[in-house]
Each structure stands twice: as structure tokens, then as C-alpha cells.
PDB file of C-alpha atoms in Angstrom:
ATOM      1  CA  GLN A   1     116.963  51.533 200.733  1.00 79.00           C
ATOM      2  CA  LEU A   2     114.061  49.675 199.279  1.00 90.00           C
ATOM      3  CA  GLN A   3     115.564  46.623 197.044  1.00 95.00           C
ATOM      4  CA  LEU A   4     114.012  45.792 193.652  1.00 97.00           C
ATOM      5  CA  VAL A   5     114.410  42.883 191.824  1.00 97.00           C
ATOM      6  CA  GLU A   6     113.227  42.406 187.991  1.00 98.00           C
ATOM      7  CA  SER A   7     111.902  39.318 186.550  1.00 98.00           C
ATOM      8  CA  GLY A   8     110.070  38.112 183.259  1.00 98.00           C
ATOM      9  CA  GLY A   9     112.617  38.933 180.520  1.00 98.00           C
ATOM     10  CA  GLY A  10     113.557  36.942 177.738  1.00 98.00           C
ATOM     11  CA  LEU A  11     113.362  36.340 173.963  1.00 98.00           C
ATOM     12  CA  VAL A  12     110.082  36.965 172.242  1.00 98.00           C
ATOM     13  CA  GLN A  13     109.020  37.379 168.585  1.00 98.00           C
ATOM     14  CA  PRO A  14     107.832  40.727 167.340  1.00 98.00           C
ATOM     15  CA  GLY A  15     103.973  41.042 168.038  1.00 98.00           C
ATOM     16  CA  GLY A  16     104.430  38.825 171.109  1.00 98.00           C
ATOM     17  CA  SER A  17     104.069  39.702 174.508  1.00 98.00           C
ATOM     18  CA  LEU A  18     105.832  39.575 177.997  1.00 98.00           C
ATOM     19  CA  ARG A  19     105.089  40.359 181.590  1.00 98.00           C
ATOM     20  CA  LEU A  20     107.937  41.867 183.588  1.00 98.00           C
ATOM     21  CA  SER A  21     107.597  41.829 187.514  1.00 98.00           C
ATOM     22  CA  CYS A  22     109.197  43.941 189.998  1.00 97.00           C
ATOM     23  CA  ALA A  23     109.439  42.666 193.428  1.00 97.00           C
ATOM     24  CA  ALA A  24     110.370  45.136 196.357  1.00 95.00           C
ATOM     25  CA  SER A  25     111.575  44.579 199.770  1.00 94.00           C
ATOM     26  CA  GLY A  26     111.443  47.214 202.374  1.00 83.00           C
ATOM     27  CA  SER A  27     109.104  49.214 204.637  1.00 81.00           C
ATOM     28  CA  THR A  28     109.189  52.059 202.355  1.00 83.00           C
ATOM     29  CA  PHE A  29     107.237  50.236 199.233  1.00 85.00           C
ATOM     30  CA  ASP A  30     104.003  51.784 200.105  1.00 85.00           C
ATOM     31  CA  TYR A  31     105.411  55.303 200.097  1.00 87.00           C
ATOM     32  CA  SER A  32     107.227  54.933 196.614  1.00 94.00           C
ATOM     33  CA  HIS A  33     106.293  55.602 193.340  1.00 96.00           C
ATOM     34  CA  ILE A  34     107.645  52.920 190.774  1.00 97.00           C
ATOM     35  CA  GLY A  35     108.870  53.633 187.323  1.00 98.00           C
ATOM     36  CA  TRP A  36     110.008  51.229 184.555  1.00 98.00           C
ATOM     37  CA  PHE A  37     112.813  52.338 182.353  1.00 98.00           C
ATOM     38  CA  ARG A  38     114.847  50.597 179.535  1.00 98.00           C
ATOM     39  CA  GLN A  39     118.313  51.024 178.098  1.00 98.00           C
ATOM     40  CA  ALA A  40     119.368  49.748 174.896  1.00 97.00           C
ATOM     41  CA  PRO A  41     123.150  49.250 173.784  1.00 92.00           C
ATOM     42  CA  GLY A  42     124.578  52.748 173.241  1.00 94.00           C
ATOM     43  CA  LYS A  43     121.521  54.724 174.124  1.00 96.00           C
ATOM     44  CA  GLU A  44     120.246  56.862 177.196  1.00 96.00           C
ATOM     45  CA  ARG A  45     118.072  55.108 179.852  1.00 97.00           C
ATOM     46  CA  GLU A  46     114.468  55.662 178.861  1.00 97.00           C
ATOM     47  CA  GLY A  47     111.529  56.234 181.020  1.00 98.00           C
ATOM     48  CA  VAL A  48     108.897  53.891 179.755  1.00 98.00           C
ATOM     49  CA  SER A  49     106.065  53.992 182.468  1.00 98.00           C
ATOM     50  CA  CYS A  50     105.319  55.250 185.975  1.00 98.00           C
ATOM     51  CA  ILE A  51     102.760  54.538 188.553  1.00 97.00           C
ATOM     52  CA  THR A  52     102.262  56.426 191.727  1.00 96.00           C
ATOM     53  CA  VAL A  53     101.658  54.873 195.446  1.00 92.00           C
ATOM     54  CA  GLY A  54      98.096  54.297 194.888  1.00 89.00           C
ATOM     55  CA  GLY A  55      97.823  53.613 191.443  1.00 89.00           C
ATOM     56  CA  ASN A  56      95.934  56.275 190.552  1.00 89.00           C
ATOM     57  CA  MET A  57      98.365  57.889 188.398  1.00 94.00           C
ATOM     58  CA  ARG A  58      99.926  55.791 185.590  1.00 97.00           C
ATOM     59  CA  ASN A  59     101.641  57.049 182.444  1.00 97.00           C
ATOM     60  CA  TYR A  60     103.664  55.835 179.343  1.00 98.00           C
ATOM     61  CA  GLY A  61     106.363  57.076 177.079  1.00 97.00           C
ATOM     62  CA  ASP A  62     104.965  57.911 173.661  1.00 97.00           C
ATOM     63  CA  SER A  63     106.800  54.803 172.087  1.00 97.00           C
ATOM     64  CA  VAL A  64     105.131  52.319 174.120  1.00 98.00           C
ATOM     65  CA  LYS A  65     101.648  54.209 174.647  1.00 97.00           C
ATOM     66  CA  GLY A  66      98.682  51.565 174.049  1.00 98.00           C
ATOM     67  CA  ARG A  67     101.133  48.581 174.183  1.00 98.00           C
ATOM     68  CA  PHE A  68     102.197  48.465 177.553  1.00 98.00           C
ATOM     69  CA  THR A  69     100.395  48.574 181.004  1.00 98.00           C
ATOM     70  CA  ILE A  70     101.884  49.217 184.262  1.00 98.00           C
ATOM     71  CA  SER A  71     100.214  48.032 187.328  1.00 97.00           C
ATOM     72  CA  ARG A  72     100.972  47.231 191.153  1.00 95.00           C
ATOM     73  CA  GLU A  73      99.794  45.004 193.934  1.00 94.00           C
ATOM     74  CA  ASN A  74     100.616  46.792 197.150  1.00 89.00           C
ATOM     75  CA  ALA A  75      99.809  44.059 199.192  1.00 91.00           C
ATOM     76  CA  LYS A  76     102.391  41.878 197.484  1.00 93.00           C
ATOM     77  CA  HIS A  77     104.965  44.472 196.998  1.00 94.00           C
ATOM     78  CA  MET A  78     104.689  43.861 193.262  1.00 96.00           C
ATOM     79  CA  VAL A  79     104.791  46.202 190.332  1.00 97.00           C
ATOM     80  CA  TYR A  80     104.151  44.630 186.610  1.00 98.00           C
ATOM     81  CA  LEU A  81     104.628  45.968 183.395  1.00 98.00           C
ATOM     82  CA  GLN A  82     102.661  43.999 180.611  1.00 98.00           C
ATOM     83  CA  MET A  83     104.086  44.405 177.410  1.00 98.00           C
ATOM     84  CA  ASN A  84     102.245  43.616 174.181  1.00 98.00           C
ATOM     85  CA  SER A  85     102.556  43.898 170.602  1.00 98.00           C
ATOM     86  CA  LEU A  86     106.298  43.866 170.763  1.00 98.00           C
ATOM     87  CA  LYS A  87     108.467  45.323 168.314  1.00 98.00           C
ATOM     88  CA  PRO A  88     112.386  44.928 167.704  1.00 98.00           C
ATOM     89  CA  GLU A  89     113.006  48.370 168.938  1.00 97.00           C
ATOM     90  CA  ASP A  90     111.582  47.302 172.554  1.00 98.00           C
ATOM     91  CA  THR A  91     114.667  45.405 172.877  1.00 98.00           C
ATOM     92  CA  ALA A  92     116.689  46.575 175.933  1.00 98.00           C
ATOM     93  CA  VAL A  93     117.449  45.964 179.303  1.00 98.00           C
ATOM     94  CA  TYR A  94     114.538  46.956 181.580  1.00 98.00           C
ATOM     95  CA  PHE A  95     114.783  48.318 185.121  1.00 98.00           C
ATOM     96  CA  CYS A  96     112.210  49.163 187.675  1.00 98.00           C
ATOM     97  CA  ALA A  97     113.215  52.074 190.011  1.00 98.00           C
ATOM     98  CA  ALA A  98     111.403  53.781 193.097  1.00 97.00           C
ATOM     99  CA  ALA A  99     111.193  57.284 193.832  1.00 96.00           C
ATOM    100  CA  ARG A 100     109.937  59.192 197.005  1.00 95.00           C
ATOM    101  CA  SER A 101     108.283  61.955 194.977  1.00 95.00           C
ATOM    102  CA  ALA A 102     105.346  61.736 192.605  1.00 95.00           C
ATOM    103  CA  TYR A 103     106.864  64.337 190.490  1.00 96.00           C
ATOM    104  CA  ALA A 104     109.196  61.569 189.338  1.00 97.00           C
ATOM    105  CA  CYS A 105     106.579  59.878 187.584  1.00 97.00           C
ATOM    106  CA  PHE A 106     105.852  63.281 185.731  1.00 95.00           C
ATOM    107  CA  THR A 107     109.324  63.462 184.642  1.00 97.00           C
ATOM    108  CA  ARG A 108     110.279  59.812 184.281  1.00 97.00           C
ATOM    109  CA  ALA A 109     113.755  60.900 184.654  1.00 97.00           C
ATOM    110  CA  PRO A 110     116.387  58.184 185.927  1.00 98.00           C
ATOM    111  CA  SER A 111     117.912  61.139 188.099  1.00 98.00           C
ATOM    112  CA  ASP A 112     114.406  61.459 189.798  1.00 98.00           C
ATOM    113  CA  PHE A 113     114.707  57.856 191.218  1.00 97.00           C
ATOM    114  CA  GLN A 114     116.521  56.793 194.315  1.00 96.00           C
ATOM    115  CA  SER A 115     116.453  53.044 194.016  1.00 96.00           C
ATOM    116  CA  TRP A 116     116.916  50.650 191.058  1.00 97.00           C
ATOM    117  CA  GLY A 117     116.843  46.857 190.230  1.00 97.00           C
ATOM    118  CA  GLN A 118     119.435  44.952 188.532  1.00 98.00           C
ATOM    119  CA  GLY A 119     117.621  44.770 185.187  1.00 98.00           C
ATOM    120  CA  THR A 120     116.094  42.087 182.941  1.00 98.00           C
ATOM    121  CA  ARG A 121     116.894  41.793 179.324  1.00 98.00           C
ATOM    122  CA  VAL A 122     114.232  41.826 176.882  1.00 98.00           C
ATOM    123  CA  THR A 123     114.924  40.805 173.274  1.00 98.00           C
ATOM    124  CA  VAL A 124     112.489  41.014 170.560  1.00 98.00           C
ATOM    125  CA  SER A 125     113.696  39.330 167.323  1.00 97.00           C
ATOM    126  CA  SER A 126     112.608  36.861 164.657  1.00 94.00           C
TER     127      SER A 126
END
């Protein structure tokens, strides 16, 4: 199973920026589509963004479109989420997850992803 570890979370003021990283280990990374999810207290896990194996397809949830950018460096087995213009409602634990099927990037449904990281906490507050 692919192992995923998130990093880069922290406390940031509204309007600020953070870059989250997802480090993957395992031979299946180059065959995996990677999504970013977030979960705030009392809320369901939300699909934030997704990127396919070659990076040709990238998409975003409506709430983050225009502010967040997903990217990957396959040679480094890394996926990133650049978050700009952060808002208090972006506060959540952020997870990266891997899927075998590109369809998962279309749905961004948690149930379509097979491997998960432990999460990194993002707090946006003044």
C-alpha cells in the first residue's frame, strides 16, 4: 500500500498563504492519482483538489478555485497544494490520498481513494 505523509500545515492569518506537501513512498506512486481533502470539526471530509498521474488533469472544489493550486513532481514522489488568499473557513485538517482510477479525480469522493495520509492541520485565524 502506498504510504503518504502530509506536511506544511500551521497557523496563518486570513489572506495568507501556505504550501502543503504530500510525500509518497511505494512503487505505485507513478500509477496513482492524488487528491487533497480537508475535514473541519463536525463536517464531512471534503474533496479540495485532485491531480492525475501525469498532471494533465487538475481540478478544484468550487470553494477553493482560483486560490489553491495542485501540482506534482513525480521524480520526487511529491504532491503539493499551494494555498493562497486563505480564509477562516479553510481551517481544517488536510489529507492527501491516492486512487487507482482517474475517475476518483472526477468525483473527489473519499470512498474512491485507497490510501491516505495522517493529515496536517491548517488554522486560518487573526
